[in-house]
Coordinates of C-alpha atoms and ligand atoms in Angstrom, one line a residue:
X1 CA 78.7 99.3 96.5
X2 CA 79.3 95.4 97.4
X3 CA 82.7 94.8 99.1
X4 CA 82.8 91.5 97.4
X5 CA 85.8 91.1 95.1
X6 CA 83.8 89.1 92.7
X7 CA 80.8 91.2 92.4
X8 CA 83.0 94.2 92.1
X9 CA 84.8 92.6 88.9
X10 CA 81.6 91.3 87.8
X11 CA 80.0 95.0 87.9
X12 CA 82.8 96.5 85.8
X13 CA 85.6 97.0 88.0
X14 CA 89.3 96.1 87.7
X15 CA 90.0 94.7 91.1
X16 CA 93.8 94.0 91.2
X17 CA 95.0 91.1 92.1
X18 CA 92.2 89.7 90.0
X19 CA 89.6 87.3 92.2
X20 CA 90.1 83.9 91.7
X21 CA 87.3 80.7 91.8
X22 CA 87.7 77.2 90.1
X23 CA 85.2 74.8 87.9
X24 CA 84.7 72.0 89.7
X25 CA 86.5 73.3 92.8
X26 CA 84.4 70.5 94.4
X27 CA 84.9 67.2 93.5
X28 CA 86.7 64.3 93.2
X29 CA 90.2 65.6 93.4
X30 CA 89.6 66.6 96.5
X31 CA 90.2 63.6 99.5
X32 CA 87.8 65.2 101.7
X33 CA 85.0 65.1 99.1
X34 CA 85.9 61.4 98.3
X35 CA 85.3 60.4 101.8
X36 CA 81.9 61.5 101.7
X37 CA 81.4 60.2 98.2
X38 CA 82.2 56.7 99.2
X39 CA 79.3 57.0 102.3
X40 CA 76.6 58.4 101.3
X41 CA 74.2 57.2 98.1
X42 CA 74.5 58.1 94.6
X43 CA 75.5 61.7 92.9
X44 CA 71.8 62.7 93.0
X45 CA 71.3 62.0 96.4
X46 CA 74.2 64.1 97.0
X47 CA 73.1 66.9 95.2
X48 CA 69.6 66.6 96.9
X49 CA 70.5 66.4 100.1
X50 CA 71.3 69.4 101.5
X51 CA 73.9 68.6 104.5
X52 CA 75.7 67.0 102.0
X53 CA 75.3 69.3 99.4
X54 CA 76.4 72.3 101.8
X55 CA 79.6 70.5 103.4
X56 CA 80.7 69.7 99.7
X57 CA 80.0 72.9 98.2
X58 CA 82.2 74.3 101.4
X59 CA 84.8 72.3 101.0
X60 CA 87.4 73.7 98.7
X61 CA 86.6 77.1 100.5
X62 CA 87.6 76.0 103.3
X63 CA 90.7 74.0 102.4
X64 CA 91.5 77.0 99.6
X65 CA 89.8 80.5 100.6
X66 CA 88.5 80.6 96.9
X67 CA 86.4 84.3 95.7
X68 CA 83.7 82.5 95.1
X69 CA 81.6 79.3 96.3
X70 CA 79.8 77.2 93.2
X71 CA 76.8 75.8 94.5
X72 CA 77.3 72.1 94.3
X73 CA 74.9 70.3 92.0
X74 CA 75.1 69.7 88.2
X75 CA 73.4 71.1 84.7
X76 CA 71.7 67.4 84.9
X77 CA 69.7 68.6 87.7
X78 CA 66.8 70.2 85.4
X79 CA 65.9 67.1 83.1
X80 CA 65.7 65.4 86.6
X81 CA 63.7 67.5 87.8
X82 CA 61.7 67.8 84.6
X83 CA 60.7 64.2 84.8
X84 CA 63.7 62.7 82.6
X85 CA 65.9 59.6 83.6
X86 CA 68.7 60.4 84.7
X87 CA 71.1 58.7 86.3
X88 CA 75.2 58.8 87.1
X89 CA 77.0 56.1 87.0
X90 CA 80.5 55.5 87.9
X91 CA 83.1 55.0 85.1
X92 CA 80.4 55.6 83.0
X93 CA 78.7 59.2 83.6
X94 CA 75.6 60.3 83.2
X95 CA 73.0 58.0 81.6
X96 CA 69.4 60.0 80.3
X97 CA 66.4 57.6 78.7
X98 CA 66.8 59.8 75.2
X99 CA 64.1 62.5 74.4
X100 CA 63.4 61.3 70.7
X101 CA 60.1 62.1 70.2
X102 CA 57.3 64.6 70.5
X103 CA 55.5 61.5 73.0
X104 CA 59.0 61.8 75.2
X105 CA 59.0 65.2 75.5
X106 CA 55.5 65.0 76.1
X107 CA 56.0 63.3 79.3
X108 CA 58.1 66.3 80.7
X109 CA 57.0 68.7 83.3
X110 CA 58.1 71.6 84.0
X111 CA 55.8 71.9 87.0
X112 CA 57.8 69.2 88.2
X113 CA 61.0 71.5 88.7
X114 CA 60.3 73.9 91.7
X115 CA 58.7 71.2 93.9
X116 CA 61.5 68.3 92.9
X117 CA 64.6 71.1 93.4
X118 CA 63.3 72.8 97.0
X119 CA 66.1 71.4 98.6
X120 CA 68.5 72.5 96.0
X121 CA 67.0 76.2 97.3
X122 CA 67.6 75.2 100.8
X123 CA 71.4 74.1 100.4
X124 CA 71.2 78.1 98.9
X125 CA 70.1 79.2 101.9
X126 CA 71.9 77.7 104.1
X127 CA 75.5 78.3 101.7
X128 CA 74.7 81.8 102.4
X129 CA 74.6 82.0 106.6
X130 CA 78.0 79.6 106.4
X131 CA 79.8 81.5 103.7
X132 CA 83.0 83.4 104.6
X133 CA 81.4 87.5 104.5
X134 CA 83.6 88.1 101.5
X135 CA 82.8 84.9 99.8
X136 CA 80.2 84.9 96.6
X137 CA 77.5 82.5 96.0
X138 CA 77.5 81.2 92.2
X139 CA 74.2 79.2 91.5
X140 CA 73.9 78.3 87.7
X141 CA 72.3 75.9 85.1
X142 CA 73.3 74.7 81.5
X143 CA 72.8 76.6 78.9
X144 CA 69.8 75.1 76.7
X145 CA 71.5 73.6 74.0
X146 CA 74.3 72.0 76.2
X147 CA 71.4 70.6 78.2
X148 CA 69.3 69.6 75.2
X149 CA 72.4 67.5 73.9
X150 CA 72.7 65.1 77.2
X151 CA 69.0 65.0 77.0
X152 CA 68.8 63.8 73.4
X153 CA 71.4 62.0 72.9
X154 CA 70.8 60.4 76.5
X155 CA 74.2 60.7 77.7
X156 CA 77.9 62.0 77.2
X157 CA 79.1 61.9 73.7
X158 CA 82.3 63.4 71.5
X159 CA 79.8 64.9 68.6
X160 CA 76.7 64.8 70.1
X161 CA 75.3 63.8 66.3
X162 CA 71.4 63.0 67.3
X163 CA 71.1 66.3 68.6
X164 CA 72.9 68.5 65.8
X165 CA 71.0 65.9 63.2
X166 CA 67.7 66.9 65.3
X167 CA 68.2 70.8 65.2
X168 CA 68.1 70.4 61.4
X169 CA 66.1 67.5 60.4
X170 CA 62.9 68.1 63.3
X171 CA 63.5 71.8 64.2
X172 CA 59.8 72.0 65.1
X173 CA 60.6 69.1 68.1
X174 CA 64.1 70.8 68.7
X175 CA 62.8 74.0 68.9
X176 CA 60.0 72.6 71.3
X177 CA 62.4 71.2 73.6
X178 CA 64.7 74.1 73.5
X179 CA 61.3 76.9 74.7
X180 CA 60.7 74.3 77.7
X181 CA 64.5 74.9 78.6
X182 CA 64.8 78.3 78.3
X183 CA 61.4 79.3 80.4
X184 CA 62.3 76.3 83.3
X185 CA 66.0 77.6 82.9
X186 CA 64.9 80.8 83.6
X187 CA 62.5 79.7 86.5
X188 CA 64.9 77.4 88.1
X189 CA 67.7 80.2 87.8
X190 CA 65.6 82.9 89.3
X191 CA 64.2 80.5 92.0
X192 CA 67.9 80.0 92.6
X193 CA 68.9 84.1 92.9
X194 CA 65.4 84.5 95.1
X195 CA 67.0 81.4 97.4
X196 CA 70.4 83.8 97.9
X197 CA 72.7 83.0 94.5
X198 CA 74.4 86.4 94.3
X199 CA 75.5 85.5 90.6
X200 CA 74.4 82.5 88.0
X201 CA 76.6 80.7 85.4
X202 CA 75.5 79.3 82.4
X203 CA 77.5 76.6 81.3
X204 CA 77.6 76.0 77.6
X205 CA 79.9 73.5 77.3
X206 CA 79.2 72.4 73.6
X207 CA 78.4 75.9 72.0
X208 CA 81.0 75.5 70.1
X209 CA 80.2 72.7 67.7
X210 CA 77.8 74.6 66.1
X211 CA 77.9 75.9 62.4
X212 CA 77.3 80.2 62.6
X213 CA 73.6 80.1 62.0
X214 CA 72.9 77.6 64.5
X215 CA 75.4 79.0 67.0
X216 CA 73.3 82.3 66.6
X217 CA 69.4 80.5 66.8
X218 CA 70.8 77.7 69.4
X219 CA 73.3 79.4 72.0
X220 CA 72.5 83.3 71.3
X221 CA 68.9 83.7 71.2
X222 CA 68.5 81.6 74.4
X223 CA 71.1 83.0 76.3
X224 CA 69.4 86.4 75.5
X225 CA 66.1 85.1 76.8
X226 CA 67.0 83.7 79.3
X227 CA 69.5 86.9 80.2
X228 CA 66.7 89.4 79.7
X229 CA 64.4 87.5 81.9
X230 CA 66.7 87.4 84.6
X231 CA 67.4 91.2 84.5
X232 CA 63.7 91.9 84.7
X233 CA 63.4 89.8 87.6
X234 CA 66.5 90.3 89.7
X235 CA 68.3 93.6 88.4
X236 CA 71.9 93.8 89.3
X237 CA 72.5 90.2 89.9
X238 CA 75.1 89.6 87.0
X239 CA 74.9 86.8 84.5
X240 CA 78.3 84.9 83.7
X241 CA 78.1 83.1 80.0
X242 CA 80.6 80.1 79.1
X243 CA 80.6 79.9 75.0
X244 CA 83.0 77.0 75.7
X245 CA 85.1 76.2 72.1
X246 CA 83.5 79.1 71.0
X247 CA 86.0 82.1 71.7
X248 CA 86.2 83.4 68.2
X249 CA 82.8 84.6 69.3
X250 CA 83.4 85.9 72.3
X251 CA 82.6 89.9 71.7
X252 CA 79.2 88.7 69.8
X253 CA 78.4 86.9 72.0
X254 CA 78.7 89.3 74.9
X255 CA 77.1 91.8 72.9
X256 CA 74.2 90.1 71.7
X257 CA 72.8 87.8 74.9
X258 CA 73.8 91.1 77.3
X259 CA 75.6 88.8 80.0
X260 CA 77.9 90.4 82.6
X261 CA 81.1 87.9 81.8
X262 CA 82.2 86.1 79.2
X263 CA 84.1 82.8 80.4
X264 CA 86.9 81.8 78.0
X265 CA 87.8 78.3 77.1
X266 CA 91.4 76.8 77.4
X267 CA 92.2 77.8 73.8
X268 CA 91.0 81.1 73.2
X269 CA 93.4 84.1 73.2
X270 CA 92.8 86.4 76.0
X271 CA 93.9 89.4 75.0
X272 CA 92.0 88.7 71.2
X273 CA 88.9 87.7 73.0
X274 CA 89.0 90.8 75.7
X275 CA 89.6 93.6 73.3
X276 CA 86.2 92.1 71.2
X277 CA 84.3 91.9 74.3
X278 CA 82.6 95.5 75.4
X279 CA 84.0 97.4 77.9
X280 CA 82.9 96.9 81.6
X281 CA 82.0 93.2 80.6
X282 CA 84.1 91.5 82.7
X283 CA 85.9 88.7 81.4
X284 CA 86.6 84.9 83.4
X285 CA 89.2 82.4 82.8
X286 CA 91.3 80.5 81.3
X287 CA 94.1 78.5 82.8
X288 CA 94.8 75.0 81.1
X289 CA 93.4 72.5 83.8
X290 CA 96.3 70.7 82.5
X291 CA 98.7 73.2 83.4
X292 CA 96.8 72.8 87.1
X293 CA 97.6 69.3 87.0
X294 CA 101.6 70.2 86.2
X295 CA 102.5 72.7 88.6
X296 CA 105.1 74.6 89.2
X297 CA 106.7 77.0 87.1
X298 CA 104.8 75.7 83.6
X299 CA 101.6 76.7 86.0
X300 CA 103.1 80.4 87.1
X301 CA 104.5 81.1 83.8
X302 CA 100.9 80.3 81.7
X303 CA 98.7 82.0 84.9
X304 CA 101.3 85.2 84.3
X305 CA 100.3 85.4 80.5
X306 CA 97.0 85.3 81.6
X307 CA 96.8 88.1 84.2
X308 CA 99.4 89.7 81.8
X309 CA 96.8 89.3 78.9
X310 CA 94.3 90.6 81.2
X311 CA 95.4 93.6 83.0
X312 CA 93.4 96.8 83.1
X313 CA 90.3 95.3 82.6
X314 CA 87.7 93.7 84.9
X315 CA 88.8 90.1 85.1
X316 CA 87.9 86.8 87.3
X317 CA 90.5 84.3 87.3
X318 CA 89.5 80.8 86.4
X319 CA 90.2 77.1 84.1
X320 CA 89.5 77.1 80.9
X321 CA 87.5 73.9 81.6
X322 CA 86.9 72.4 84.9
X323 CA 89.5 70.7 87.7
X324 CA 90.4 67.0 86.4
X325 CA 90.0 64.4 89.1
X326 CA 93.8 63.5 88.8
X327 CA 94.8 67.1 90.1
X328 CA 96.6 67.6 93.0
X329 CA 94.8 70.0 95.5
X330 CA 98.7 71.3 96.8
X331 CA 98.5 73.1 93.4
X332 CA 95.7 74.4 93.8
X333 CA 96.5 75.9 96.8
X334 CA 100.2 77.2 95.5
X335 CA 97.7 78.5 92.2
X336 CA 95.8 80.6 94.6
X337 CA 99.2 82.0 96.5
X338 CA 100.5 82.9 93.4
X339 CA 97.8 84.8 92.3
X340 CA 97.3 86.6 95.5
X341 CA 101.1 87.4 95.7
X342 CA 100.8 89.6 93.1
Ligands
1CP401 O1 80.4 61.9 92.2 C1 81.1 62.4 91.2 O2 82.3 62.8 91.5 C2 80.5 62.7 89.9 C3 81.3 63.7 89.1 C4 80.5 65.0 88.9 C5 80.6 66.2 89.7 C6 81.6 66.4 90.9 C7 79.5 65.2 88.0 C8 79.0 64.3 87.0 N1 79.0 66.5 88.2 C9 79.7 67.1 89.2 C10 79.4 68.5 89.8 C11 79.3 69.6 88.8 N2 79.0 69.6 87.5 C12 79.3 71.0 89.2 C13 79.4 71.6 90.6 C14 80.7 71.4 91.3 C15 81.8 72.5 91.0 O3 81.9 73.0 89.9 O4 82.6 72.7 91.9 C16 79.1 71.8 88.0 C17 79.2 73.3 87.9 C18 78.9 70.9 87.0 C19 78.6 71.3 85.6 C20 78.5 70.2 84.5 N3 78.1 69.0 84.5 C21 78.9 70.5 83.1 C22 79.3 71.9 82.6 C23 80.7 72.2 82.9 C24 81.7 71.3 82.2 O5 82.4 70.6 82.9 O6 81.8 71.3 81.0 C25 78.6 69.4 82.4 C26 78.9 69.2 80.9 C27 78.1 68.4 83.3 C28 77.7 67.0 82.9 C29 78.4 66.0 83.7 N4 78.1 65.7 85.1 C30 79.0 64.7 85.6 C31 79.8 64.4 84.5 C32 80.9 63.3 84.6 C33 79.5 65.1 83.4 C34 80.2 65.1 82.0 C35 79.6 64.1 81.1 C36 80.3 64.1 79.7 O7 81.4 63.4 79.7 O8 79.9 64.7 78.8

């Protein structure tokens, strides 16, 4: 049995304090990533370049002793590497040339993806000589649908109404795109585990904008595939979904894709969503990253409710949404005490 606080929640144990690991823990509230922002080239060249990639995805383990290390990259990775546009730009976010079309999604490749994201798999390798020996390795992806929206939609957006409109009005092209993300999502996931990922994240970020039926073809079935595919492959390497705005769901969903944690977003009850998830499925979350950026008491006294909330069953401690850029990293760091205090 692995000694690693984060595999031990993740395989059904409550491991008291609960471990603790942050959504963007790298990034742009930290100085030290900043610095290295401002010399090197753009995000893409960051992610693809594995020096970088390792020094950044190292940094807030250092500064922080975090549970767990996220690989540093982003769910935009895979239409890259697929053959789509993409590109970040600053102020902006990402920009992706729109799939439309059966002729653009045509042009995708998903023999592209293991040749274009070898050094992706190499950052892997290399996380997992320089980690800390208690320290987990997170790789993950999107989930297909939160992918699917940047990619039709060809950016950021607050309703993402191409790709909804597209699900219903062209569900033959919708659901054409959706099988090439589930089977290079799967690939690229499982190419991750085999590089040294000792756990993978899906990150469904917009599951929750979904009507019932769609949220069950669109965000279920996928996650299942893909879930049951990675199981086959790589038994025992846990599977952590994020339903995010979808909490009300959050025992369905467990039950039904098979993953090892549900993630909770900033506004769903804990203790509703953890008595609806199965037993031994470990549950992550949720602190307010605004409550992150506050500090101080209003931080202890929502992260108490939490563990509170949580007791007794196998929990990780994380946001409800990912670190804001305005955050300051002394809060992290009292976060962290706190939690280990107890
Ligand atoms: O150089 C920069 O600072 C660019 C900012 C940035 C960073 C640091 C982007 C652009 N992505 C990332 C890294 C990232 N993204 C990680 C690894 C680092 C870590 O967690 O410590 C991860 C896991 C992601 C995941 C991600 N990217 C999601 C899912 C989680 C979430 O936040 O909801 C999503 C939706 C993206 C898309 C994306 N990438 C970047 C931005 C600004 C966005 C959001 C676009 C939008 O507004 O919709």
């Amino acid at each position: 049995m692995t000694e690693k606080p984060i595999l031990r929640a993740l395989a059904g144990d409550d491991v008291w304090p609960p471990p603790i690991w942050l959504m963007r823990q790298a990034g742009r509230y930290l100085p030290e990533y900043r610095a290295i922002r401002d010399s090197s080239g753009g995000f893409i060249a960051r992610c693809m370049t594995p020096d970088l990639a390792t020094e950044i995805t190292l940094q807030p383990i250092r500064r922080f002793g975090m549970d767990a290390a996220i690989l540093f990259s982003d769910i935009l990775i895979l239409p890259w590497a697929l053959g789509q546009d993409v590109a970040f730009k600053d102020g902006v976010g990402p920009v992706l040339s729109p799939i439309r079309d059966t002729a653009a999604l045509d042009r995708l490749d998903a023999e592209r993806v293991a040749g274009a994201t070898a050094p992706v798999l190499e950052t892997i390798r290399r996380l997992r000589l320089a980690l800390p020996e208690l320290c987990t390795l997170i790789g993950f992806c999107g989930s297909p649908f939160t992918v699917a929206c940047y990619m039709v939609e060809g950016g950021g957006s607050r309703d993402f109404c191409e790709t909804r409109a597209m699900a219903y009005g062209d569900p033959g092209l919708f659901a054409r795109l959706m099988e090439l993300l589930v089977r290079s999502t799967t690939d690229y996931l499982s190419a991750q585990i085999s590089a040294g990922a000792e756990a993978v994240m899906l990150f469904d970020t917009w599951a929750g904008m979904l009507s019932p039926s769609q949220f069950l073809r669109h965000v279920v079935a996928p996650t299942a595939r893909i879930v049951d595919a990675l199981n086959a492959r790589h038994p025992g390497v846990p599977v952590i979904g994020f339903p995010r705005l979808a909490g009300l769901y959050a025992g369905l969903y467990a039950e039904r894709t098979g993953v090892d944690c549900v993630a909770l977003d900033t506004g769903t009850d804990p203790a509703r969503a953890a008595a609806s998830v199965p037993d031994g499925v470990a549950v992550q979350g949720n602190l307010d990253p605004i409550a992150l950026i506050a500090g101080g008491a209003a931080m202890r006294t929502e992260t108490s409710s939490i563990l509170g909330a949580l007791r007794g069953r196998p929990h990780i401690f994380n946001l409800g949404h990912g670190i804001l850029p305005q955050t300051d990293p002394e809060h992290v760091a009292e976060l962290v005490g706190f939690l280990r205090s107890h």
